[in-house]
PDB file of C-alpha atoms in Angstrom:
ATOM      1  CA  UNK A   1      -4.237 -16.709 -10.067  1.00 51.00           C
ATOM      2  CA  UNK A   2      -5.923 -19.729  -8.884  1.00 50.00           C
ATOM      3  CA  UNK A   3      -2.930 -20.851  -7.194  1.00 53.00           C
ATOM      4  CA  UNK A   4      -1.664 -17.445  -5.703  1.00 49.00           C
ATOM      5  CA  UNK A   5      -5.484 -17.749  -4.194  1.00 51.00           C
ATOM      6  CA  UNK A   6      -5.011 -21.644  -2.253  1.00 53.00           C
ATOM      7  CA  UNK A   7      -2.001 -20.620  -1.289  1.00 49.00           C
ATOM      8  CA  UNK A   8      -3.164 -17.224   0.416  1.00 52.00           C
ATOM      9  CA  UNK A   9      -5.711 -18.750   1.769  1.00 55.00           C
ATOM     10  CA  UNK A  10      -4.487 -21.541   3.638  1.00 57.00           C
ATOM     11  CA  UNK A  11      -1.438 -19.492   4.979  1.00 58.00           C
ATOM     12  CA  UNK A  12      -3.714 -16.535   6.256  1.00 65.00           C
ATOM     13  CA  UNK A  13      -5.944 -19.349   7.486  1.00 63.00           C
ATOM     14  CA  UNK A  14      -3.273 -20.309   9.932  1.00 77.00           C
ATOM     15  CA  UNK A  15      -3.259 -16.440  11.451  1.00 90.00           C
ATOM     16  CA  UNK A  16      -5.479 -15.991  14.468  1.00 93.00           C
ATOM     17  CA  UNK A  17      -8.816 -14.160  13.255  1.00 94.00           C
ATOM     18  CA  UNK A  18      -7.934 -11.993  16.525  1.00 96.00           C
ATOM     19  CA  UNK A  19      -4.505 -10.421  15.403  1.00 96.00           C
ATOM     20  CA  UNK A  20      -3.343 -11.368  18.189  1.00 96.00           C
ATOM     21  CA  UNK A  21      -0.116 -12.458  16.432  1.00 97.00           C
ATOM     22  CA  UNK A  22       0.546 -11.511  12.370  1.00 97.00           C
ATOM     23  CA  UNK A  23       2.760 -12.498  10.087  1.00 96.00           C
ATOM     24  CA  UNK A  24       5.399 -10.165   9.271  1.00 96.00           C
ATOM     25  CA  UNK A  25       7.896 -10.354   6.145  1.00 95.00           C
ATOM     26  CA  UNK A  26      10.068  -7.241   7.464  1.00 96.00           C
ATOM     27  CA  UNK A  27      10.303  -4.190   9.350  1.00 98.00           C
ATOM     28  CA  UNK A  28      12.391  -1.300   9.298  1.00 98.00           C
ATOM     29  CA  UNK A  29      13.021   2.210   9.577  1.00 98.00           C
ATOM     30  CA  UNK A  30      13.577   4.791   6.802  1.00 98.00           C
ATOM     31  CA  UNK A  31      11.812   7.205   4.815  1.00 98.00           C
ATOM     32  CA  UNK A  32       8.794   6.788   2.868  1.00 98.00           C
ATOM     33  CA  UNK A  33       9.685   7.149  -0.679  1.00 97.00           C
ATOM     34  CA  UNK A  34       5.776   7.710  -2.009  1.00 97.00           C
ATOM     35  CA  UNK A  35       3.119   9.444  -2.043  1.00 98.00           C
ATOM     36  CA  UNK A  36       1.664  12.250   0.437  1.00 98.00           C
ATOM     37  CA  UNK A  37       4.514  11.687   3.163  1.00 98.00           C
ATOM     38  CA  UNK A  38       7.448  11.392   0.579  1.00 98.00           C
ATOM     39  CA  UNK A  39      10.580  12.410   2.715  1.00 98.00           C
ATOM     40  CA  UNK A  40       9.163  11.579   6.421  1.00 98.00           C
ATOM     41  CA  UNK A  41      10.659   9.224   8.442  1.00 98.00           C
ATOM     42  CA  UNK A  42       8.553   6.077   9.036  1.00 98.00           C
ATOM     43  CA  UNK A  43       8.951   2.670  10.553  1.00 98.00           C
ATOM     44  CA  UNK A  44       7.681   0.407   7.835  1.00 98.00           C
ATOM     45  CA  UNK A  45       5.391  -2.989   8.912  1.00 98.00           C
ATOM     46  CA  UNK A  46       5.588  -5.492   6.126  1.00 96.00           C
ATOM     47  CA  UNK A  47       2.636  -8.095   6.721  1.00 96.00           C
ATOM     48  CA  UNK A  48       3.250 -11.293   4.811  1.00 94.00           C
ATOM     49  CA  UNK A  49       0.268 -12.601   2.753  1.00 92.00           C
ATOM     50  CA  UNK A  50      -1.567 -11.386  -0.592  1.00 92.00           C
ATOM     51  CA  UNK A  51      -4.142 -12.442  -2.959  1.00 90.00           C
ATOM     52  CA  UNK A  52      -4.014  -9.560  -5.337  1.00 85.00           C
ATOM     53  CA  UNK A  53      -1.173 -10.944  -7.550  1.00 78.00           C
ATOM     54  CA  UNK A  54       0.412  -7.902  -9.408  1.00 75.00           C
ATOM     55  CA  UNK A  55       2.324  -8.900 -11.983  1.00 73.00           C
ATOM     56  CA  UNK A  56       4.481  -6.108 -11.685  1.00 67.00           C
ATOM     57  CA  UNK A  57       4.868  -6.818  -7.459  1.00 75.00           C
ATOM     58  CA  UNK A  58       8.202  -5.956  -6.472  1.00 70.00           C
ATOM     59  CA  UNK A  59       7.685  -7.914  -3.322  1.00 73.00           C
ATOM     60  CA  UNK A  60       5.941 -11.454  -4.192  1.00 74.00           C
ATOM     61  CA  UNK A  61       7.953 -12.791  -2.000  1.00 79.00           C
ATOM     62  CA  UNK A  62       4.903 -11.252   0.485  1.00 75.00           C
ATOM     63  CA  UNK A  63       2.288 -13.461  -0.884  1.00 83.00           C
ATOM     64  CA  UNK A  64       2.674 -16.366   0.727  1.00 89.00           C
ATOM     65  CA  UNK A  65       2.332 -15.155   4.921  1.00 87.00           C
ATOM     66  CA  UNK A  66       3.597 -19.229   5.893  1.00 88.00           C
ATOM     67  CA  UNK A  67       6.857 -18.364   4.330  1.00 91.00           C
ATOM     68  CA  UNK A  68       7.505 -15.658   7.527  1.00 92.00           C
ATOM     69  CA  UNK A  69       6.815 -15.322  11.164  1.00 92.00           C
ATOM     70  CA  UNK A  70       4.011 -15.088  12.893  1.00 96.00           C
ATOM     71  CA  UNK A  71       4.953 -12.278  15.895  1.00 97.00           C
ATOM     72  CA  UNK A  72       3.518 -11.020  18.835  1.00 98.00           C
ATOM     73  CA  UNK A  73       2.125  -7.265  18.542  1.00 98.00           C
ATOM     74  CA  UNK A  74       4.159  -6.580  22.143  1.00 98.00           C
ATOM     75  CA  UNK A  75       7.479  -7.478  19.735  1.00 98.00           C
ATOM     76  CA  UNK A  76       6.309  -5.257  16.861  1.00 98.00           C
ATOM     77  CA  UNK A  77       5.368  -1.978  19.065  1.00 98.00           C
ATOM     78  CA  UNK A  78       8.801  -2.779  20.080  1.00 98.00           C
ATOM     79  CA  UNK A  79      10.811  -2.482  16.868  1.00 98.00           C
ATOM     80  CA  UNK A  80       9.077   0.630  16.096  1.00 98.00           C
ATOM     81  CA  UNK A  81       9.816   2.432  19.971  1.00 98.00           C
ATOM     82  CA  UNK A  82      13.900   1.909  18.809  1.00 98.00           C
ATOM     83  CA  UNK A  83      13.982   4.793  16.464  1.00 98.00           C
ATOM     84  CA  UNK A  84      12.922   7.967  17.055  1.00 98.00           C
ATOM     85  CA  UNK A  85      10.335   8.393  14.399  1.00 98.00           C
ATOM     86  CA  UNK A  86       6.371   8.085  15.398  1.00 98.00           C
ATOM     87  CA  UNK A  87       5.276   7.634  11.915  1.00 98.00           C
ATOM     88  CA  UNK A  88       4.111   3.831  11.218  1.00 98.00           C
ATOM     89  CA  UNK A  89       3.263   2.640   7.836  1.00 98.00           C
ATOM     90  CA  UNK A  90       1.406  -1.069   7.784  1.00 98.00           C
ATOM     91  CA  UNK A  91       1.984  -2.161   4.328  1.00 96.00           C
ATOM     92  CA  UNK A  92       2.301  -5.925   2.271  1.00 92.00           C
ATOM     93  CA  UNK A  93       1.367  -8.258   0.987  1.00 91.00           C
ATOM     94  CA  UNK A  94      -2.594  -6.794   1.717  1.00 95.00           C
ATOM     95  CA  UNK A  95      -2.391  -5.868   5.317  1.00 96.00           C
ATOM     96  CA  UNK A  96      -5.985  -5.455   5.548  1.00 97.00           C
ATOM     97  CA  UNK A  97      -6.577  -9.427   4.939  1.00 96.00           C
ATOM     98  CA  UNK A  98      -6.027  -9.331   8.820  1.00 97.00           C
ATOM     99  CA  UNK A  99      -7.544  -7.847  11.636  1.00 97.00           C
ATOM    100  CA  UNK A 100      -5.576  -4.823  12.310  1.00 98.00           C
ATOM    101  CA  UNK A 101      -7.497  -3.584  15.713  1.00 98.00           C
ATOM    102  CA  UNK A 102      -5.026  -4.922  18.344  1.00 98.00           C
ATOM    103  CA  UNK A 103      -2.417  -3.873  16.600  1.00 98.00           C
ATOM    104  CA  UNK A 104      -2.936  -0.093  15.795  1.00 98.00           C
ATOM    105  CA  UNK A 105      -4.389  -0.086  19.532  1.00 98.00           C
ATOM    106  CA  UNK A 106      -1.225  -0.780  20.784  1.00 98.00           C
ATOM    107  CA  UNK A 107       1.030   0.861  18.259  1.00 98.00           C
ATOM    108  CA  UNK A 108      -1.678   4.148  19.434  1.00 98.00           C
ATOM    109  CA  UNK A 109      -0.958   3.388  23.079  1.00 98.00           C
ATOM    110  CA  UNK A 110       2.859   4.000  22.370  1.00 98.00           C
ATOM    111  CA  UNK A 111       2.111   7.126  20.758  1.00 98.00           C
ATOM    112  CA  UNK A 112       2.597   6.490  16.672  1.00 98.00           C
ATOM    113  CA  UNK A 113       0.307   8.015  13.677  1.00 98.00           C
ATOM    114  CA  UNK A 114      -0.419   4.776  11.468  1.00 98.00           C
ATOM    115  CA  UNK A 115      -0.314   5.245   8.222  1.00 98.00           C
ATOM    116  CA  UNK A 116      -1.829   1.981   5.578  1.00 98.00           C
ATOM    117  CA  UNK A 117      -0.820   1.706   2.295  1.00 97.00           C
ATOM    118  CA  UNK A 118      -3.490  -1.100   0.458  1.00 97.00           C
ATOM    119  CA  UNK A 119      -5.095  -2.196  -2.366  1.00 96.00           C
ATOM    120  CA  UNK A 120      -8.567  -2.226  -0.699  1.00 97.00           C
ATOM    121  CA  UNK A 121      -9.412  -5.475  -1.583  1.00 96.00           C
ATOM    122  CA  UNK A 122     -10.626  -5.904   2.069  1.00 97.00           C
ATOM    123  CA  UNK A 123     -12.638  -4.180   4.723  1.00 97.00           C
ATOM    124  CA  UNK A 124     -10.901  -1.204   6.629  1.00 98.00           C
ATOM    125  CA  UNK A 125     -10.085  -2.220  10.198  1.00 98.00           C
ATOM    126  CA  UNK A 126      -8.049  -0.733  13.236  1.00 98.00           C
ATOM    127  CA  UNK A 127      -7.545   2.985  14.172  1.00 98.00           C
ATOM    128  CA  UNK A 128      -6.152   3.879  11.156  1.00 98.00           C
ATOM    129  CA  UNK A 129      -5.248   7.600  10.589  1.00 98.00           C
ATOM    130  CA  UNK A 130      -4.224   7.885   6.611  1.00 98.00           C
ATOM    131  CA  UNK A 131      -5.445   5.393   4.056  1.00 98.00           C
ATOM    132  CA  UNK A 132      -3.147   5.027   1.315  1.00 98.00           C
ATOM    133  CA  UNK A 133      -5.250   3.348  -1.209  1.00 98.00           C
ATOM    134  CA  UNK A 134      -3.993   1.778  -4.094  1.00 96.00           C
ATOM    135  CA  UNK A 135      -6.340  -0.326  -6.223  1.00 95.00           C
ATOM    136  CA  UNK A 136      -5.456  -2.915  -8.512  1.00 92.00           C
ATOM    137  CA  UNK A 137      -7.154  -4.273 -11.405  1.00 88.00           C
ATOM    138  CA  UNK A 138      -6.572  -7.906 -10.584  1.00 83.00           C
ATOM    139  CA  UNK A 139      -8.805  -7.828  -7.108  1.00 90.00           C
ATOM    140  CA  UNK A 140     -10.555  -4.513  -6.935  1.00 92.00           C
ATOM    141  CA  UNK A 141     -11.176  -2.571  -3.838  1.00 96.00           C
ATOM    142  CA  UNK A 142     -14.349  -2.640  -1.621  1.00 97.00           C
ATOM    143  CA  UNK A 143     -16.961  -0.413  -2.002  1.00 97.00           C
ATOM    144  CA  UNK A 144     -17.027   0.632   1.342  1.00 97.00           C
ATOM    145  CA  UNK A 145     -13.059   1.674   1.603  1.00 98.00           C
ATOM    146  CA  UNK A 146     -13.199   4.283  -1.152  1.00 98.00           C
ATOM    147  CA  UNK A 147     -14.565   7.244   0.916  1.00 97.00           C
ATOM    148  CA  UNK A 148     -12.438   6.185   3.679  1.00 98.00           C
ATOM    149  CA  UNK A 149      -9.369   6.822   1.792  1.00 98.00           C
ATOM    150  CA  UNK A 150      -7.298  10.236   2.047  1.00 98.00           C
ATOM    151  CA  UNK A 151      -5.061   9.391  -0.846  1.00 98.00           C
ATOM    152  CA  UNK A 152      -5.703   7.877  -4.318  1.00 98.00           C
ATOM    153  CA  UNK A 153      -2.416   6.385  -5.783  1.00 98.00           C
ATOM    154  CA  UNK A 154      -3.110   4.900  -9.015  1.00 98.00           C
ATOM    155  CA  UNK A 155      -0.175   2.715 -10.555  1.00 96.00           C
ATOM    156  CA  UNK A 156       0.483   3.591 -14.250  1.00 97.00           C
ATOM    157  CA  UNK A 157       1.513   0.838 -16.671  1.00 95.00           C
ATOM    158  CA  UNK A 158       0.033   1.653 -19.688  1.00 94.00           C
ATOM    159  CA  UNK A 159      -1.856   4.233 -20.813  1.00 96.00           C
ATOM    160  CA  UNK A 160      -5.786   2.585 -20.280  1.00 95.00           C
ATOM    161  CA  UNK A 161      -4.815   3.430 -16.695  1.00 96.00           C
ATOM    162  CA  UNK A 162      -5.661   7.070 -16.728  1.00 98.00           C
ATOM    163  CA  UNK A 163      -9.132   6.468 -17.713  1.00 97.00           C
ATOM    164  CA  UNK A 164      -9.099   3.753 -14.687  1.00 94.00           C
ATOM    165  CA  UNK A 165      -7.706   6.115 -12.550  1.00 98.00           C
ATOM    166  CA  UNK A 166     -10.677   8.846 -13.361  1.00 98.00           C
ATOM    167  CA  UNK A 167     -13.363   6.386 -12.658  1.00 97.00           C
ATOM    168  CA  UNK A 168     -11.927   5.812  -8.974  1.00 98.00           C
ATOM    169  CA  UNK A 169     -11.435   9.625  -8.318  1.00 98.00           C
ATOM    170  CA  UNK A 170     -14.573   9.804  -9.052  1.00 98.00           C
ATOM    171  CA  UNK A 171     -15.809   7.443  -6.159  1.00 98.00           C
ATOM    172  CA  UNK A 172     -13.493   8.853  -3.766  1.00 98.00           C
ATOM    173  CA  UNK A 173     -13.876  11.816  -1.145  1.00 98.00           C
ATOM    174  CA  UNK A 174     -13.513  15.131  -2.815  1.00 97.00           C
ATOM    175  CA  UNK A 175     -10.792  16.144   0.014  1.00 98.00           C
ATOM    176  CA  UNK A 176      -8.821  12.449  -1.002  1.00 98.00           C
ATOM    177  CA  UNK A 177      -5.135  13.284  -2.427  1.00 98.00           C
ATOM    178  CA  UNK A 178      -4.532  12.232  -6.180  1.00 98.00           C
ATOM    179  CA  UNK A 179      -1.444  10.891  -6.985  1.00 98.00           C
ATOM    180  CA  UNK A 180      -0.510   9.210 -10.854  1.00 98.00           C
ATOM    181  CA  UNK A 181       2.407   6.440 -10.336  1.00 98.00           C
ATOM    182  CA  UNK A 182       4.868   4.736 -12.736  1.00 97.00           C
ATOM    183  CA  UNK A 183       5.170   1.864 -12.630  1.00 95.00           C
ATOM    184  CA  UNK A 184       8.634   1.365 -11.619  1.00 92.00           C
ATOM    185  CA  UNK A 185       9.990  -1.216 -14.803  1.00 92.00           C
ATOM    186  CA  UNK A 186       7.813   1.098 -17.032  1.00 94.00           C
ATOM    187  CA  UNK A 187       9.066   4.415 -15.761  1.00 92.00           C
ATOM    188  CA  UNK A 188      10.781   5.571 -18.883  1.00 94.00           C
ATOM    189  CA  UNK A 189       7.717   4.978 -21.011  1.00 97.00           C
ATOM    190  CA  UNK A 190       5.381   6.154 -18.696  1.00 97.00           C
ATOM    191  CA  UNK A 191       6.531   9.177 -16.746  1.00 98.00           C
ATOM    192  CA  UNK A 192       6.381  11.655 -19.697  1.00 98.00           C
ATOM    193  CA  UNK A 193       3.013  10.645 -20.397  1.00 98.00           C
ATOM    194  CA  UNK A 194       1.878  11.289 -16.224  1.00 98.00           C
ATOM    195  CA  UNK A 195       3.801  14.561 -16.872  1.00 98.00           C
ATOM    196  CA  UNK A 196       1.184  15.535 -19.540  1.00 98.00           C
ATOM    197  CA  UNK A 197      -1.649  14.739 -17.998  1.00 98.00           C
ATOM    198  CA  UNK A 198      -0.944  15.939 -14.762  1.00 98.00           C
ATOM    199  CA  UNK A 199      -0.700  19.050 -16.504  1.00 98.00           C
ATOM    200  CA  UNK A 200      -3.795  18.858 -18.529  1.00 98.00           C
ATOM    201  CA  UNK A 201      -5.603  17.216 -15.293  1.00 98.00           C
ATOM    202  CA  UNK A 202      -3.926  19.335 -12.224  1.00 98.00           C
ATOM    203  CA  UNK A 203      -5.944  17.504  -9.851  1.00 98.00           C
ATOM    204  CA  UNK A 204      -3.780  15.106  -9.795  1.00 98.00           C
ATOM    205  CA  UNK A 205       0.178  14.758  -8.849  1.00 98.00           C
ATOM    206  CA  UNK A 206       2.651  12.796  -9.597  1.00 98.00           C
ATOM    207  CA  UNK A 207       4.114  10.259  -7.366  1.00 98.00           C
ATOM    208  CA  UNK A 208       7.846   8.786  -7.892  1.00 97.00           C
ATOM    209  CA  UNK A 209       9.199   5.829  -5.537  1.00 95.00           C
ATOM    210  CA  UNK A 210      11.892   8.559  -4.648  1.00 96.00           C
ATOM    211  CA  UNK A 211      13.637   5.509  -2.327  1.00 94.00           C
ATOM    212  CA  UNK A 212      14.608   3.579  -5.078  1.00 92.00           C
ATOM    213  CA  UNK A 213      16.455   6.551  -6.366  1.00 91.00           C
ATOM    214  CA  UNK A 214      18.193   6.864  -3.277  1.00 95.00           C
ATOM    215  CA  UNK A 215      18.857   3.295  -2.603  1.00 94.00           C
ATOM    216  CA  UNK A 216      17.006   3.157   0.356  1.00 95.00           C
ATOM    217  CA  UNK A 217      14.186   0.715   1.717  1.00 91.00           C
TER     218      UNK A 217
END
């Protein structure tokens, strides 16, 4: 973890503190597979750079932003205005390590709703209309962020996580979404148990990454 940490720090170090420019692993458009907007179209913005370090990440290749470009905000309102949807999710890596104000400014400007999905491990910044927060054990989230957040999506490896996911519903808004996750190697073992408890506990729901069962992005 000490390494992950260097590393992320030296590549975000060579982002402008502005975000003027940020580093981005990939974009593209499909539909979002998770969560609240499961089955809308969306226009996903993959920043490069993390310091959370899930062992379970299916996209370390993320953590390191000096492995990818760093691109103008003009070019990345412009991928998104080529398809027709004006749903934006910002995503990682931890998009939030950045400043996020000149881009959701301009993305607003051309008309999207910006959606973040994060692990909170860093202030809240830009115009950001639904927080998507997802904490992690390995760098938990800020205090500030929690009320901020209109859905909860808790990650389910084993089963100490339902007690973990309690103690952050409890810190959340009362109107924040609940959402219980496998984790995607552990699904087998782990979905029947969600099933229970979401039935026992029907605050919650259950949340399935519905695009890797249709082989989508």
């Amino acid at each position: 973890m000490e390494d992950l940490k260097e590393i992320t720090q030296a590549s975000i170090h060579s982002v402008p503190k502005d975000g003027s420019i940020l580093p981005v692993m990939e974009a593209f458009y499909t539909v979002q597979g998770e969560g609240f907007y499961t089955g809308h179209a969306a226009y996903f913005i993959r920043l490069a750079g993390c310091d959370v370090g899930c062992h379970w990440c299916d996209v370390k290749e993320s953590w390191d932003a000096e492995q990818h470009p760093l691109t103008a905000l003009d070019d990345i309102v412009a991928g998104a205005l080529a398809f027709p949807g004006r749903l934006v999710v910002i995503t990682g890596g931890e998009p939030l390590i950045y400043n996020l104000s000149p881009l959701t400014a301009k993305l607003k400007a051309a008309g999207f709703q910006i959606n973040i999905e994060t692990s909170g491990a860093y202030p809240l910044s830009g115009n950001i209309d639904w927080v998507c927060l997802s904490p992690k054990k390995f760098k938990q989230p800020v205090t500030e962020i929690l009320p901020k957040a209109q859905e909860l999506k808790i990650i389910v490896f084993n089963k100490s996580d339902f007690k973990w996911a309690e103690d952050y519903a409890a810190q959340v808004s009362p109107a924040t979404r609940l959402y219980l996750q496998p984790e995607w190697s552990r699904h087998a073992e782990m979905l029947p148990l969600i099933i229970d408890y979401v039935k026992e506990h029907p605050k919650w729901q259950i949340s399935l990454q519905t695009h890797k069962y249709m082989n989508i992005p």
